Tab-separated table of C-alpha atoms in Angstrom:
chain	number	residue	atom	x	y	z
A	449	THR	CA	-2.135	3.319	-34.448
A	450	ILE	CA	-3.229	1.351	-31.980
A	451	GLU	CA	-3.602	-2.449	-31.818
A	452	VAL	CA	-5.967	-4.307	-29.010
A	453	GLY	CA	-3.598	-7.631	-28.236
A	454	GLU	CA	-4.693	-10.444	-26.207
A	455	LEU	CA	-8.103	-10.556	-24.683
A	456	THR	CA	-9.194	-12.615	-21.646
A	457	PRO	CA	-13.086	-11.323	-19.006
A	458	THR	CA	-11.168	-8.290	-17.282
A	459	THR	CA	-7.663	-7.300	-19.833
A	460	ALA	CA	-7.130	-6.366	-22.884
A	461	ARG	CA	-3.696	-5.497	-24.534
A	462	LEU	CA	-3.716	-2.649	-26.089
A	463	ILE	CA	-0.304	-0.617	-28.264
A	464	HIS	CA	-0.047	2.137	-29.588
A	465	THR	CA	1.969	3.230	-31.633
A	466	PRO	CA	3.253	6.568	-33.094
A	467	ASP	CA	3.983	7.673	-36.395
A	468	ALA	CA	7.979	9.613	-36.888
A	469	ASN	CA	5.612	13.336	-36.449
A	470	THR	CA	4.240	12.434	-32.720
A	471	VAL	CA	6.153	13.728	-29.915
A	472	GLY	CA	3.288	12.635	-27.715
A	473	TYR	CA	-0.011	11.366	-27.431
A	474	TYR	CA	-2.436	10.478	-24.793
A	475	THR	CA	-4.736	7.291	-24.492
A	476	LEU	CA	-7.688	5.843	-22.668
A	477	ILE	CA	-10.894	3.145	-22.807
A	478	TYR	CA	-14.388	4.297	-22.731
A	479	THR	CA	-17.025	2.161	-22.847
A	480	ARG	CA	-18.389	2.004	-26.433
A	481	GLU	CA	-22.038	3.528	-24.800
A	482	ARG	CA	-19.763	6.216	-22.449
A	483	TYR	CA	-18.010	6.672	-26.249
A	484	GLU	CA	-21.010	6.913	-28.239
A	485	GLU	CA	-22.892	9.538	-25.574
A	486	MET	CA	-20.116	11.657	-25.716
A	487	LEU	CA	-19.935	11.811	-30.011
A	488	ASN	CA	-23.702	12.192	-29.976
A	489	THR	CA	-23.581	15.139	-27.234
A	490	ALA	CA	-21.275	17.054	-29.350
A	491	ARG	CA	-23.693	16.355	-32.493
A	492	THR	CA	-27.034	17.546	-30.236
A	493	ASP	CA	-25.880	20.311	-28.156
A	494	PRO	CA	-25.158	23.795	-29.999
A	495	SER	CA	-23.639	25.200	-27.961
A	496	ILE	CA	-20.800	22.537	-28.011
A	497	ALA	CA	-21.010	22.036	-31.828
A	498	GLU	CA	-20.488	25.448	-32.732
A	499	ILE	CA	-17.022	24.420	-30.548
A	500	TYR	CA	-16.315	20.929	-31.382
A	501	PRO	CA	-17.852	20.782	-35.505
A	502	ASN	CA	-16.449	17.156	-35.650
A	503	PRO	CA	-17.345	15.304	-32.726
A	504	GLU	CA	-14.517	13.503	-32.450
A	505	ASP	CA	-13.008	16.556	-31.602
A	506	TYR	CA	-14.960	16.563	-28.662
A	507	VAL	CA	-13.733	12.762	-26.878
A	508	VAL	CA	-10.237	14.521	-27.794
A	509	TYR	CA	-11.038	17.430	-25.603
A	510	PHE	CA	-11.643	14.959	-22.441
A	511	LEU	CA	-8.934	13.117	-23.738
A	512	ARG	CA	-6.831	15.163	-22.885
A	513	TRP	CA	-8.070	15.846	-19.230
A	514	GLU	CA	-8.696	11.775	-18.234
A	515	GLY	CA	-5.954	10.339	-20.382
A	516	TRP	CA	-3.156	9.263	-19.668
A	517	ARG	CA	0.191	10.875	-22.054
A	518	TRP	CA	3.098	8.741	-23.457
A	519	PHE	CA	5.845	10.258	-25.422
A	520	GLU	CA	7.099	6.821	-27.296
A	521	ARG	CA	5.065	2.994	-28.568
A	522	GLU	CA	2.844	1.622	-24.954
A	523	ASP	CA	1.936	-1.675	-24.380
A	524	ASN	CA	-0.055	-1.868	-22.028
A	525	ILE	CA	-2.475	-4.780	-19.994
A	526	TRP	CA	-5.502	-2.526	-19.113
A	527	GLN	CA	-7.189	-4.100	-16.176
A	528	GLU	CA	-10.823	-4.689	-14.263
A	529	LEU	CA	-12.372	-4.649	-17.880
A	530	THR	CA	-16.525	-6.398	-17.549
A	531	PRO	CA	-16.409	-9.036	-18.728
A	532	GLY	CA	-19.089	-8.787	-22.394
A	533	THR	CA	-18.625	-4.769	-22.483
A	534	GLU	CA	-17.814	-3.853	-25.845
A	535	TYR	CA	-15.200	-0.766	-24.985
A	536	MET	CA	-13.250	1.738	-27.241
A	537	ALA	CA	-9.762	2.469	-26.841
A	538	VAL	CA	-9.051	6.235	-27.875
A	539	GLY	CA	-5.173	8.231	-29.053
A	540	ALA	CA	-5.121	12.186	-30.003
A	541	PRO	CA	-1.326	12.619	-30.975
A	542	PHE	CA	0.579	16.072	-30.738
A	543	ASN	CA	3.377	16.853	-32.548
A	544	VAL	CA	6.028	19.848	-31.761
A	545	ASN	CA	3.467	22.605	-31.861
A	546	GLY	CA	1.596	20.609	-28.856
A	547	PHE	CA	-1.745	20.107	-28.152
A	548	GLU	CA	-3.412	23.113	-28.744
A	549	GLN	CA	-1.544	23.926	-32.559
A	550	GLY	CA	-0.544	20.651	-32.864
A	551	ALA	CA	-2.756	17.893	-32.067
A	552	GLY	CA	-4.139	14.884	-34.488
A	553	ARG	CA	-6.897	13.050	-35.489
A	554	LEU	CA	-8.153	10.800	-32.956
A	555	ALA	CA	-7.062	6.927	-33.466
A	556	THR	CA	-9.690	4.091	-31.774
A	557	ALA	CA	-9.831	1.016	-31.332
A	558	SER	CA	-12.499	-1.090	-30.246
A	559	PHE	CA	-13.230	-4.386	-28.708
A	560	THR	CA	-15.368	-6.557	-25.968
A	561	ALA	CA	-13.901	-7.874	-23.130
A	562	ARG	CA	-14.667	-11.343	-23.934
A	563	ARG	CA	-17.215	-13.214	-21.419
A	564	PRO	CA	-15.588	-16.874	-19.024
A	565	ALA	CA	-15.493	-19.252	-21.039
A	566	VAL	CA	-18.338	-21.585	-19.420
A	567	GLY	CA	-17.321	-23.676	-16.350
A	568	THR	CA	-14.571	-20.872	-15.110
A	569	SER	CA	-15.661	-18.312	-12.605
A	570	THR	CA	-14.135	-15.081	-11.808
A	571	GLY	CA	-12.501	-14.348	-8.303
A	572	ARG	CA	-15.864	-13.370	-7.005
A	573	ASN	CA	-17.602	-16.872	-8.147
A	574	THR	CA	-14.094	-18.905	-6.343
A	575	ALA	CA	-14.805	-17.602	-3.204
A	576	ARG	CA	-18.888	-18.879	-3.356
A	577	ARG	CA	-17.595	-22.064	-4.725
A	578	LYS	CA	-14.921	-22.676	-2.202
A	579	ARG	CA	-17.801	-22.295	1.037
A	580	ALA	CA	-20.188	-24.609	-1.260
A	581	ALA	CA	-17.660	-27.302	-1.060
A	582	LEU	CA	-16.440	-26.142	2.610
A	583	HIS	CA	-20.141	-26.183	3.924
A	584	ALA	CA	-20.762	-30.035	1.669
A	585	TRP	CA	-17.812	-31.049	3.485
A	586	ARG	CA	-18.466	-30.760	6.550
A	587	ALA	CA	-22.220	-31.841	6.134
A	588	ALA	CA	-21.377	-34.619	4.842
A	589	ARG	CA	-18.489	-34.914	8.493
A	590	GLN	CA	-21.670	-34.366	10.442
A	591	ARG	CA	-23.746	-37.203	8.842
A	592	SER	CA	-21.325	-39.802	9.261
A	593	GLU	CA	-20.446	-38.978	12.273
A	594	ARG	CA	-23.821	-39.273	13.356
A	595	ARG	CA	-24.088	-43.310	11.809
A	596	PRO	CA	-24.315	-45.928	14.584
A	597	GLY	CA	-21.375	-48.533	14.308
A	598	ARG	CA	-19.105	-46.234	12.678
A	599	VAL	CA	-15.714	-47.346	14.309
A	600	THR	CA	-13.176	-44.161	14.652
C-alpha cells in the first residue's frame, strides 16, 4: 500500500508498506499528467498495447527502470515538488520469483502538492522580498540624509 502523509508546497511524505509475499518493490512519483500520458500511450499505440494489454503494466515497465528499489517498509519525504501540481505515487511489488515472473499489481496514490498559504512565500520570493526591503530602507535613509536641519 501507499499512504500519503504530510504535504507541503514542495514536499510529500510517502509510506510504502509491502505485504507478506513481497520480497521487494519499485517506487516513484509521476505528475498526474505524465502518468495519464503513459496510460494513454499504452491504450492507443497498437505496438505497445500488444505487449502490455493492461495499460498499468506499461507504467510498471517504466517503473522498473526509473524507480527506486526497496526491500522493506519505506517512509520517505519526496522533495522538489511543484506547488499546486497533482502527482501519482506508484509502486510495483515483486516476490521471490523476481520481477519478470513475480511482479504484483501496480499500487497508486494520488495527491496534490499544496499551494503556499496566502502571505507566505517560497524560497524564490523570499530573496526578492529581502532585496526590495533593503532597497526601500536605503531609499528612506538617503531621503532622511538630504533633509535640512538634520542633526547627527
